[in-house]
PDB file of C-alpha atoms in Angstrom:
ATOM      1  CA  UNK A   1     -10.922  -3.247 -16.075  1.00 87.00           C
ATOM      2  CA  UNK A   2      -8.654  -1.493 -14.718  1.00 94.00           C
ATOM      3  CA  UNK A   3      -8.390  -0.727 -11.058  1.00 97.00           C
ATOM      4  CA  UNK A   4      -8.956   2.083  -9.302  1.00 97.00           C
ATOM      5  CA  UNK A   5      -6.149   2.952  -6.208  1.00 96.00           C
ATOM      6  CA  UNK A   6      -7.093   5.697  -4.508  1.00 95.00           C
ATOM      7  CA  UNK A   7      -6.031   7.406  -0.677  1.00 90.00           C
ATOM      8  CA  UNK A   8      -8.263   7.694   2.356  1.00 83.00           C
ATOM      9  CA  UNK A   9      -8.089  11.388   3.228  1.00 88.00           C
ATOM     10  CA  UNK A  10      -9.956  12.076   6.414  1.00 92.00           C
ATOM     11  CA  UNK A  11     -12.960  13.613   5.907  1.00 95.00           C
ATOM     12  CA  UNK A  12     -12.340  14.061   2.089  1.00 96.00           C
ATOM     13  CA  UNK A  13     -15.344  11.896   0.896  1.00 96.00           C
ATOM     14  CA  UNK A  14     -12.900   9.578  -0.564  1.00 95.00           C
ATOM     15  CA  UNK A  15     -14.816   6.568   1.170  1.00 94.00           C
ATOM     16  CA  UNK A  16     -18.018   7.556   0.017  1.00 96.00           C
ATOM     17  CA  UNK A  17     -16.992   7.880  -4.392  1.00 97.00           C
ATOM     18  CA  UNK A  18     -14.971   4.997  -3.693  1.00 97.00           C
ATOM     19  CA  UNK A  19     -18.584   3.444  -2.829  1.00 96.00           C
ATOM     20  CA  UNK A  20     -20.259   5.308  -5.496  1.00 97.00           C
ATOM     21  CA  UNK A  21     -17.798   4.180  -7.936  1.00 97.00           C
ATOM     22  CA  UNK A  22     -18.159   0.145  -7.324  1.00 96.00           C
ATOM     23  CA  UNK A  23     -21.545   0.390  -6.823  1.00 96.00           C
ATOM     24  CA  UNK A  24     -22.135   1.623 -10.591  1.00 97.00           C
ATOM     25  CA  UNK A  25     -19.290  -1.016 -11.684  1.00 96.00           C
ATOM     26  CA  UNK A  26     -20.138  -4.205  -9.545  1.00 96.00           C
ATOM     27  CA  UNK A  27     -17.575  -4.878  -7.530  1.00 96.00           C
ATOM     28  CA  UNK A  28     -15.888  -4.273  -3.759  1.00 95.00           C
ATOM     29  CA  UNK A  29     -14.048  -1.338  -2.229  1.00 94.00           C
ATOM     30  CA  UNK A  30     -11.303  -2.703   0.082  1.00 90.00           C
ATOM     31  CA  UNK A  31      -9.604  -0.865   3.139  1.00 84.00           C
ATOM     32  CA  UNK A  32      -9.984  -2.270   6.420  1.00 76.00           C
ATOM     33  CA  UNK A  33      -9.947  -6.025   4.622  1.00 75.00           C
ATOM     34  CA  UNK A  34      -5.894  -6.018   5.010  1.00 80.00           C
ATOM     35  CA  UNK A  35      -5.506  -5.634   8.862  1.00 80.00           C
ATOM     36  CA  UNK A  36      -5.994  -8.830   9.951  1.00 83.00           C
ATOM     37  CA  UNK A  37      -2.973 -10.878   7.609  1.00 82.00           C
ATOM     38  CA  UNK A  38      -0.580  -7.753   8.599  1.00 80.00           C
ATOM     39  CA  UNK A  39      -1.168  -8.581  12.371  1.00 79.00           C
ATOM     40  CA  UNK A  40      -0.979 -11.896  11.676  1.00 85.00           C
ATOM     41  CA  UNK A  41       1.891 -12.032   9.569  1.00 84.00           C
ATOM     42  CA  UNK A  42       3.659  -9.377  12.430  1.00 78.00           C
ATOM     43  CA  UNK A  43       2.648 -11.335  15.423  1.00 79.00           C
ATOM     44  CA  UNK A  44       0.808  -7.958  16.644  1.00 74.00           C
ATOM     45  CA  UNK A  45      -2.260  -7.215  17.903  1.00 81.00           C
ATOM     46  CA  UNK A  46      -4.934  -5.775  15.358  1.00 77.00           C
ATOM     47  CA  UNK A  47      -5.283  -2.804  17.530  1.00 79.00           C
ATOM     48  CA  UNK A  48      -1.208  -2.192  17.402  1.00 76.00           C
ATOM     49  CA  UNK A  49      -1.116  -2.641  13.815  1.00 74.00           C
ATOM     50  CA  UNK A  50      -4.068   0.264  13.719  1.00 71.00           C
ATOM     51  CA  UNK A  51      -2.619   2.734  16.331  1.00 70.00           C
ATOM     52  CA  UNK A  52       0.749   2.768  14.088  1.00 71.00           C
ATOM     53  CA  UNK A  53      -0.727   3.450  11.025  1.00 69.00           C
ATOM     54  CA  UNK A  54      -2.901   5.900  11.797  1.00 64.00           C
ATOM     55  CA  UNK A  55       0.313   8.130  14.074  1.00 64.00           C
ATOM     56  CA  UNK A  56      -1.108   6.981  17.648  1.00 67.00           C
ATOM     57  CA  UNK A  57       1.127   4.258  18.637  1.00 64.00           C
ATOM     58  CA  UNK A  58       2.909   4.777  21.783  1.00 69.00           C
ATOM     59  CA  UNK A  59       6.722   4.828  22.592  1.00 62.00           C
ATOM     60  CA  UNK A  60       7.323   1.152  22.958  1.00 67.00           C
ATOM     61  CA  UNK A  61       3.910   0.400  19.987  1.00 62.00           C
ATOM     62  CA  UNK A  62       6.844   2.416  18.089  1.00 65.00           C
ATOM     63  CA  UNK A  63      10.095   0.451  19.293  1.00 62.00           C
ATOM     64  CA  UNK A  64       8.030  -2.959  18.436  1.00 61.00           C
ATOM     65  CA  UNK A  65       7.064  -2.060  15.204  1.00 67.00           C
ATOM     66  CA  UNK A  66       9.318  -3.061  12.701  1.00 71.00           C
ATOM     67  CA  UNK A  67       8.865  -1.049   9.906  1.00 77.00           C
ATOM     68  CA  UNK A  68      10.481  -3.214   7.300  1.00 81.00           C
ATOM     69  CA  UNK A  69       8.612  -5.844   7.863  1.00 84.00           C
ATOM     70  CA  UNK A  70       5.326  -3.708   7.804  1.00 82.00           C
ATOM     71  CA  UNK A  71       5.871  -2.338   4.592  1.00 86.00           C
ATOM     72  CA  UNK A  72       6.803  -5.878   2.709  1.00 89.00           C
ATOM     73  CA  UNK A  73       3.410  -6.673   3.730  1.00 89.00           C
ATOM     74  CA  UNK A  74       1.481  -4.654   3.200  1.00 89.00           C
ATOM     75  CA  UNK A  75       2.641  -4.682  -0.606  1.00 91.00           C
ATOM     76  CA  UNK A  76       1.962  -8.575  -0.720  1.00 93.00           C
ATOM     77  CA  UNK A  77      -1.608  -8.277   0.995  1.00 91.00           C
ATOM     78  CA  UNK A  78      -2.298  -4.939  -1.109  1.00 92.00           C
ATOM     79  CA  UNK A  79      -1.140  -7.453  -4.539  1.00 95.00           C
ATOM     80  CA  UNK A  80      -3.623 -10.470  -3.426  1.00 93.00           C
ATOM     81  CA  UNK A  81      -6.786  -8.010  -3.042  1.00 92.00           C
ATOM     82  CA  UNK A  82      -5.383  -6.528  -6.617  1.00 94.00           C
ATOM     83  CA  UNK A  83      -5.464 -10.146  -7.604  1.00 94.00           C
ATOM     84  CA  UNK A  84      -8.798 -10.533  -6.765  1.00 92.00           C
ATOM     85  CA  UNK A  85     -11.602  -9.848  -9.742  1.00 92.00           C
ATOM     86  CA  UNK A  86     -13.958  -9.350  -7.647  1.00 94.00           C
ATOM     87  CA  UNK A  87     -12.069  -5.858  -6.325  1.00 95.00           C
ATOM     88  CA  UNK A  88     -12.847  -2.488  -7.740  1.00 95.00           C
ATOM     89  CA  UNK A  89     -11.390   0.065  -5.943  1.00 96.00           C
ATOM     90  CA  UNK A  90      -8.193  -0.117  -2.882  1.00 95.00           C
ATOM     91  CA  UNK A  91      -8.505   2.869  -0.154  1.00 92.00           C
ATOM     92  CA  UNK A  92      -4.966   3.494   1.240  1.00 85.00           C
ATOM     93  CA  UNK A  93      -2.383   1.851   2.589  1.00 81.00           C
ATOM     94  CA  UNK A  94      -0.074   3.366  -0.248  1.00 86.00           C
ATOM     95  CA  UNK A  95      -1.245   1.391  -3.182  1.00 91.00           C
ATOM     96  CA  UNK A  96      -1.989   4.445  -5.044  1.00 92.00           C
ATOM     97  CA  UNK A  97       1.567   4.608  -5.262  1.00 91.00           C
ATOM     98  CA  UNK A  98       2.711   0.982  -5.072  1.00 92.00           C
ATOM     99  CA  UNK A  99       0.253  -0.056  -8.063  1.00 95.00           C
ATOM    100  CA  UNK A 100       0.788   3.238 -10.294  1.00 93.00           C
ATOM    101  CA  UNK A 101       3.732   1.732 -12.357  1.00 95.00           C
ATOM    102  CA  UNK A 102       0.525  -1.003 -13.745  1.00 97.00           C
ATOM    103  CA  UNK A 103      -1.088   0.486 -16.242  1.00 97.00           C
ATOM    104  CA  UNK A 104      -4.105  -0.787 -15.803  1.00 97.00           C
ATOM    105  CA  UNK A 105      -4.508   0.917 -12.464  1.00 97.00           C
ATOM    106  CA  UNK A 106      -5.714   4.321 -12.072  1.00 97.00           C
ATOM    107  CA  UNK A 107      -4.283   6.265  -9.015  1.00 97.00           C
ATOM    108  CA  UNK A 108      -6.359   8.934  -8.063  1.00 97.00           C
ATOM    109  CA  UNK A 109      -6.630  10.976  -4.927  1.00 96.00           C
ATOM    110  CA  UNK A 110     -10.071  12.351  -3.361  1.00 96.00           C
ATOM    111  CA  UNK A 111      -9.204  15.479  -1.136  1.00 96.00           C
ATOM    112  CA  UNK A 112     -10.841  19.074   0.607  1.00 96.00           C
ATOM    113  CA  UNK A 113      -9.578  21.818   2.191  1.00 96.00           C
ATOM    114  CA  UNK A 114      -8.764  21.432   5.907  1.00 96.00           C
ATOM    115  CA  UNK A 115     -11.091  23.230   7.464  1.00 96.00           C
ATOM    116  CA  UNK A 116     -14.139  21.393   5.178  1.00 97.00           C
ATOM    117  CA  UNK A 117     -12.654  18.629   6.435  1.00 96.00           C
ATOM    118  CA  UNK A 118     -12.507  19.116  10.084  1.00 97.00           C
ATOM    119  CA  UNK A 119     -16.510  20.525   9.590  1.00 97.00           C
ATOM    120  CA  UNK A 120     -17.087  17.321   8.237  1.00 97.00           C
ATOM    121  CA  UNK A 121     -15.548  14.788  10.793  1.00 96.00           C
ATOM    122  CA  UNK A 122     -17.376  16.976  13.867  1.00 96.00           C
ATOM    123  CA  UNK A 123     -20.257  16.493  11.946  1.00 96.00           C
ATOM    124  CA  UNK A 124     -19.718  12.910  11.209  1.00 94.00           C
ATOM    125  CA  UNK A 125     -18.678  12.014  14.650  1.00 94.00           C
ATOM    126  CA  UNK A 126     -21.232  14.738  16.032  1.00 95.00           C
ATOM    127  CA  UNK A 127     -18.896  16.564  17.880  1.00 95.00           C
ATOM    128  CA  UNK A 128     -18.344  19.965  19.187  1.00 95.00           C
ATOM    129  CA  UNK A 129     -14.082  19.278  20.049  1.00 96.00           C
ATOM    130  CA  UNK A 130     -13.065  20.549  16.957  1.00 95.00           C
ATOM    131  CA  UNK A 131      -8.995  20.380  18.403  1.00 96.00           C
ATOM    132  CA  UNK A 132      -9.541  16.714  19.180  1.00 94.00           C
ATOM    133  CA  UNK A 133     -10.976  16.080  15.753  1.00 95.00           C
ATOM    134  CA  UNK A 134      -8.076  18.565  14.117  1.00 95.00           C
ATOM    135  CA  UNK A 135      -5.728  16.216  16.063  1.00 93.00           C
ATOM    136  CA  UNK A 136      -7.178  13.637  14.793  1.00 90.00           C
ATOM    137  CA  UNK A 137      -7.024  14.643  11.023  1.00 92.00           C
ATOM    138  CA  UNK A 138      -2.948  15.596  11.412  1.00 91.00           C
ATOM    139  CA  UNK A 139      -1.966  12.673  12.995  1.00 87.00           C
ATOM    140  CA  UNK A 140      -3.744  10.450  10.576  1.00 85.00           C
ATOM    141  CA  UNK A 141      -1.923  12.879   7.866  1.00 87.00           C
ATOM    142  CA  UNK A 142       1.629  12.918   9.197  1.00 85.00           C
ATOM    143  CA  UNK A 143       1.491   9.121   9.507  1.00 78.00           C
ATOM    144  CA  UNK A 144       0.511   8.724   5.815  1.00 78.00           C
ATOM    145  CA  UNK A 145       3.521  11.018   5.615  1.00 80.00           C
ATOM    146  CA  UNK A 146       5.921   9.239   7.076  1.00 78.00           C
ATOM    147  CA  UNK A 147       5.115   6.415   5.504  1.00 76.00           C
ATOM    148  CA  UNK A 148       4.579   7.153   2.009  1.00 80.00           C
ATOM    149  CA  UNK A 149       8.388   8.792   2.189  1.00 78.00           C
ATOM    150  CA  UNK A 150      10.333   6.345   3.695  1.00 75.00           C
ATOM    151  CA  UNK A 151       8.853   3.486   1.569  1.00 73.00           C
ATOM    152  CA  UNK A 152       8.315   5.360  -2.252  1.00 75.00           C
ATOM    153  CA  UNK A 153      10.402   8.299  -1.277  1.00 78.00           C
ATOM    154  CA  UNK A 154       7.601  11.196  -2.009  1.00 77.00           C
ATOM    155  CA  UNK A 155       5.331  12.999  -0.782  1.00 79.00           C
ATOM    156  CA  UNK A 156       1.673  12.105  -1.541  1.00 81.00           C
ATOM    157  CA  UNK A 157       0.223  15.861  -1.703  1.00 80.00           C
ATOM    158  CA  UNK A 158       1.577  16.168  -4.866  1.00 84.00           C
ATOM    159  CA  UNK A 159      -1.069  16.024  -7.596  1.00 86.00           C
ATOM    160  CA  UNK A 160       1.958  15.398 -10.178  1.00 87.00           C
ATOM    161  CA  UNK A 161       1.516  11.531  -8.029  1.00 90.00           C
ATOM    162  CA  UNK A 162      -1.869  10.925  -9.507  1.00 95.00           C
ATOM    163  CA  UNK A 163      -3.821  10.323 -12.843  1.00 96.00           C
ATOM    164  CA  UNK A 164      -6.490  12.180 -11.382  1.00 97.00           C
ATOM    165  CA  UNK A 165      -7.335  14.616  -8.308  1.00 96.00           C
ATOM    166  CA  UNK A 166     -10.738  15.608  -7.326  1.00 97.00           C
ATOM    167  CA  UNK A 167     -11.885  18.280  -4.761  1.00 97.00           C
ATOM    168  CA  UNK A 168     -14.852  17.529  -3.154  1.00 97.00           C
ATOM    169  CA  UNK A 169     -15.513  21.047  -1.786  1.00 97.00           C
ATOM    170  CA  UNK A 170     -16.162  21.986  -5.982  1.00 95.00           C
ATOM    171  CA  UNK A 171     -17.346  18.342  -7.121  1.00 97.00           C
ATOM    172  CA  UNK A 172     -20.426  16.139  -5.701  1.00 97.00           C
ATOM    173  CA  UNK A 173     -20.330  12.444  -4.991  1.00 97.00           C
ATOM    174  CA  UNK A 174     -22.037  11.614  -8.480  1.00 97.00           C
ATOM    175  CA  UNK A 175     -20.185  14.181 -10.355  1.00 98.00           C
ATOM    176  CA  UNK A 176     -16.555  12.459  -9.222  1.00 98.00           C
ATOM    177  CA  UNK A 177     -17.648   8.665  -9.742  1.00 98.00           C
ATOM    178  CA  UNK A 178     -18.085  10.260 -13.408  1.00 98.00           C
ATOM    179  CA  UNK A 179     -14.695  12.010 -13.415  1.00 97.00           C
ATOM    180  CA  UNK A 180     -13.539   8.345 -12.381  1.00 97.00           C
ATOM    181  CA  UNK A 181     -16.226   5.966 -14.581  1.00 97.00           C
ATOM    182  CA  UNK A 182     -14.600   8.279 -17.935  1.00 96.00           C
ATOM    183  CA  UNK A 183     -11.219   6.857 -16.471  1.00 96.00           C
ATOM    184  CA  UNK A 184     -12.295   3.546 -16.419  1.00 96.00           C
ATOM    185  CA  UNK A 185     -13.531   3.625 -20.174  1.00 95.00           C
ATOM    186  CA  UNK A 186     -10.385   5.430 -21.500  1.00 96.00           C
ATOM    187  CA  UNK A 187      -7.943   3.520 -24.027  1.00 95.00           C
ATOM    188  CA  UNK A 188      -4.673   4.631 -21.947  1.00 94.00           C
ATOM    189  CA  UNK A 189      -5.860   2.745 -18.771  1.00 96.00           C
ATOM    190  CA  UNK A 190      -7.347  -0.663 -19.954  1.00 96.00           C
ATOM    191  CA  UNK A 191      -6.203  -4.155 -19.756  1.00 95.00           C
ATOM    192  CA  UNK A 192      -3.570  -5.776 -22.007  1.00 97.00           C
ATOM    193  CA  UNK A 193      -0.991  -8.085 -21.915  1.00 97.00           C
ATOM    194  CA  UNK A 194       1.694  -6.020 -21.595  1.00 97.00           C
ATOM    195  CA  UNK A 195       0.416  -4.562 -18.363  1.00 97.00           C
ATOM    196  CA  UNK A 196      -0.770  -8.010 -16.967  1.00 97.00           C
ATOM    197  CA  UNK A 197       2.468  -9.468 -17.312  1.00 97.00           C
ATOM    198  CA  UNK A 198       4.017  -5.581 -15.538  1.00 97.00           C
ATOM    199  CA  UNK A 199       1.933  -6.448 -12.908  1.00 97.00           C
ATOM    200  CA  UNK A 200       2.169 -10.371 -12.066  1.00 97.00           C
ATOM    201  CA  UNK A 201       5.664  -9.346 -12.281  1.00 97.00           C
ATOM    202  CA  UNK A 202       5.628  -6.760  -9.666  1.00 97.00           C
ATOM    203  CA  UNK A 203       3.100  -9.087  -7.575  1.00 97.00           C
ATOM    204  CA  UNK A 204       4.976 -12.199  -7.361  1.00 97.00           C
ATOM    205  CA  UNK A 205       8.203 -10.221  -6.335  1.00 97.00           C
ATOM    206  CA  UNK A 206       6.734  -8.814  -3.388  1.00 96.00           C
ATOM    207  CA  UNK A 207       5.075 -12.277  -2.527  1.00 97.00           C
ATOM    208  CA  UNK A 208       8.288 -13.832  -3.064  1.00 97.00           C
ATOM    209  CA  UNK A 209       9.990 -11.042  -0.527  1.00 96.00           C
ATOM    210  CA  UNK A 210       7.288 -11.213   2.314  1.00 95.00           C
ATOM    211  CA  UNK A 211       7.440 -15.259   2.585  1.00 96.00           C
ATOM    212  CA  UNK A 212      11.831 -14.868   2.819  1.00 96.00           C
ATOM    213  CA  UNK A 213      10.524 -12.273   5.434  1.00 94.00           C
ATOM    214  CA  UNK A 214       8.707 -14.980   7.406  1.00 93.00           C
ATOM    215  CA  UNK A 215      10.649 -17.981   7.358  1.00 95.00           C
ATOM    216  CA  UNK A 216      13.319 -17.496  10.330  1.00 94.00           C
ATOM    217  CA  UNK A 217      16.300 -19.006   7.524  1.00 95.00           C
ATOM    218  CA  UNK A 218      15.601 -16.226   5.417  1.00 96.00           C
ATOM    219  CA  UNK A 219      14.175 -13.740   7.462  1.00 92.00           C
ATOM    220  CA  UNK A 220      16.969 -10.749   7.687  1.00 91.00           C
ATOM    221  CA  UNK A 221      18.388 -11.055   4.401  1.00 92.00           C
ATOM    222  CA  UNK A 222      18.060  -7.816   2.429  1.00 90.00           C
ATOM    223  CA  UNK A 223      18.439  -9.006  -1.241  1.00 93.00           C
ATOM    224  CA  UNK A 224      16.960  -7.453  -4.501  1.00 96.00           C
ATOM    225  CA  UNK A 225      14.474  -9.828  -6.088  1.00 97.00           C
ATOM    226  CA  UNK A 226      12.860  -9.148  -9.216  1.00 97.00           C
ATOM    227  CA  UNK A 227      10.912 -11.152 -11.569  1.00 97.00           C
ATOM    228  CA  UNK A 228      10.114 -12.478 -15.286  1.00 97.00           C
ATOM    229  CA  UNK A 229       7.830 -13.999 -16.423  1.00 96.00           C
ATOM    230  CA  UNK A 230       8.004 -16.215 -13.462  1.00 96.00           C
ATOM    231  CA  UNK A 231      11.106 -16.497 -13.650  1.00 98.00           C
ATOM    232  CA  UNK A 232      12.597 -14.799 -10.468  1.00 98.00           C
ATOM    233  CA  UNK A 233      16.019 -13.798  -9.807  1.00 98.00           C
ATOM    234  CA  UNK A 234      17.637 -13.528  -5.759  1.00 97.00           C
ATOM    235  CA  UNK A 235      20.803 -11.359  -6.732  1.00 97.00           C
ATOM    236  CA  UNK A 236      23.230  -9.883  -3.419  1.00 95.00           C
ATOM    237  CA  UNK A 237      25.243 -10.655  -0.629  1.00 93.00           C
ATOM    238  CA  UNK A 238      23.996 -12.282   2.725  1.00 93.00           C
ATOM    239  CA  UNK A 239      25.490 -12.621   6.081  1.00 91.00           C
ATOM    240  CA  UNK A 240      28.112 -15.567   7.556  1.00 91.00           C
ATOM    241  CA  UNK A 241      25.947 -18.084   8.116  1.00 89.00           C
ATOM    242  CA  UNK A 242      22.771 -18.042   6.295  1.00 92.00           C
ATOM    243  CA  UNK A 243      22.772 -19.906   3.148  1.00 94.00           C
ATOM    244  CA  UNK A 244      21.798 -18.638  -0.242  1.00 95.00           C
ATOM    245  CA  UNK A 245      20.341 -22.361  -1.108  1.00 96.00           C
ATOM    246  CA  UNK A 246      17.919 -21.988   1.379  1.00 97.00           C
ATOM    247  CA  UNK A 247      16.249 -18.375   0.169  1.00 97.00           C
ATOM    248  CA  UNK A 248      15.828 -20.022  -3.639  1.00 97.00           C
ATOM    249  CA  UNK A 249      14.312 -22.593  -1.706  1.00 97.00           C
ATOM    250  CA  UNK A 250      11.588 -20.398  -0.052  1.00 97.00           C
ATOM    251  CA  UNK A 251      11.472 -18.856  -3.426  1.00 97.00           C
ATOM    252  CA  UNK A 252      10.557 -21.831  -5.519  1.00 97.00           C
ATOM    253  CA  UNK A 253       7.352 -22.902  -3.092  1.00 97.00           C
ATOM    254  CA  UNK A 254       6.101 -18.647  -3.708  1.00 97.00           C
ATOM    255  CA  UNK A 255       2.985 -19.225  -6.035  1.00 94.00           C
ATOM    256  CA  UNK A 256       3.368 -17.995  -9.452  1.00 93.00           C
ATOM    257  CA  UNK A 257       7.276 -18.869  -9.356  1.00 97.00           C
ATOM    258  CA  UNK A 258       8.046 -20.918 -12.692  1.00 97.00           C
ATOM    259  CA  UNK A 259      11.934 -20.412 -11.976  1.00 97.00           C
ATOM    260  CA  UNK A 260      15.021 -19.220  -9.523  1.00 97.00           C
ATOM    261  CA  UNK A 261      18.497 -17.970 -11.257  1.00 97.00           C
ATOM    262  CA  UNK A 262      19.957 -17.937  -7.298  1.00 97.00           C
ATOM    263  CA  UNK A 263      22.734 -15.169  -7.458  1.00 97.00           C
ATOM    264  CA  UNK A 264      23.284 -14.988  -4.223  1.00 96.00           C
ATOM    265  CA  UNK A 265      26.533 -14.429  -2.684  1.00 95.00           C
ATOM    266  CA  UNK A 266      27.677 -14.898   1.242  1.00 93.00           C
ATOM    267  CA  UNK A 267      29.587 -11.305   2.327  1.00 86.00           C
ATOM    268  CA  UNK A 268      32.971 -11.908   3.867  1.00 79.00           C
ATOM    269  CA  UNK A 269      32.787 -12.053   7.218  1.00 71.00           C
ATOM    270  CA  UNK A 270      33.001  -8.435   8.222  1.00 60.00           C
ATOM    271  CA  UNK A 271      32.145  -7.034   4.916  1.00 54.00           C
ATOM    272  CA  UNK A 272      29.447  -4.861   4.762  1.00 50.00           C
ATOM    273  CA  UNK A 273      26.325  -4.911   2.258  1.00 48.00           C
ATOM    274  CA  UNK A 274      23.630  -2.513   1.549  1.00 48.00           C
ATOM    275  CA  UNK A 275      21.398  -3.811  -1.299  1.00 47.00           C
ATOM    276  CA  UNK A 276      17.785  -3.315  -0.446  1.00 45.00           C
ATOM    277  CA  UNK A 277      15.457  -6.125  -1.000  1.00 47.00           C
TER     278      UNK A 277
END
């Protein structure tokens, strides 16, 4: 069955649409589940990570948040969730963009006009403080926009980034769920051996990248990582003092890795490199 990756726009009713769809297909919606593991890997408090992702971090929190690590660990955790057969919808975390290259993943944006979302959030929070609610929504969207620009080079509000855009100003929750169910039955989004292979390759690369980031011997290496049917290739230059064999050792211990092709080279003293991992 296809996997659904959905945005999490405040006041859009995306949470309700996701719940309605998963109620029909008998699977789980995941959203907050990623936070605990992210905070643990980054050695930060859970509240610190949440505030940063919601655009509420103070100066010190922004300074002490490693954005590269956050990106790497978020991708790792998202793929771990996607590997769980009990998960039907992943909400947020850039999942519609991260998982979009996979043919059996449906990327969905649930949206509504700003004014309507403000009204809904005021009712949900039982508050008459319109300025507070508007500020909360804008901070959330600005933070999300910064993350998607930095990690994916896109604007998350552009409709061409999604397979389906649902406007809950015009559609009820059940009507939105009907539209999603139609795509779940669409032959173009069904799992195939090839779509599963693409998924495994991307997931393995993400898991290796996370493992390298967590190991003190390799956590500053900026290298290229690709996976092809369990064969992982490491390529690029590492700074003097780093050992290419350490990266190969770490990668070889990651679940799903069947072999490692180590093309890493140590850069000459004073050399600079720009290979991204």
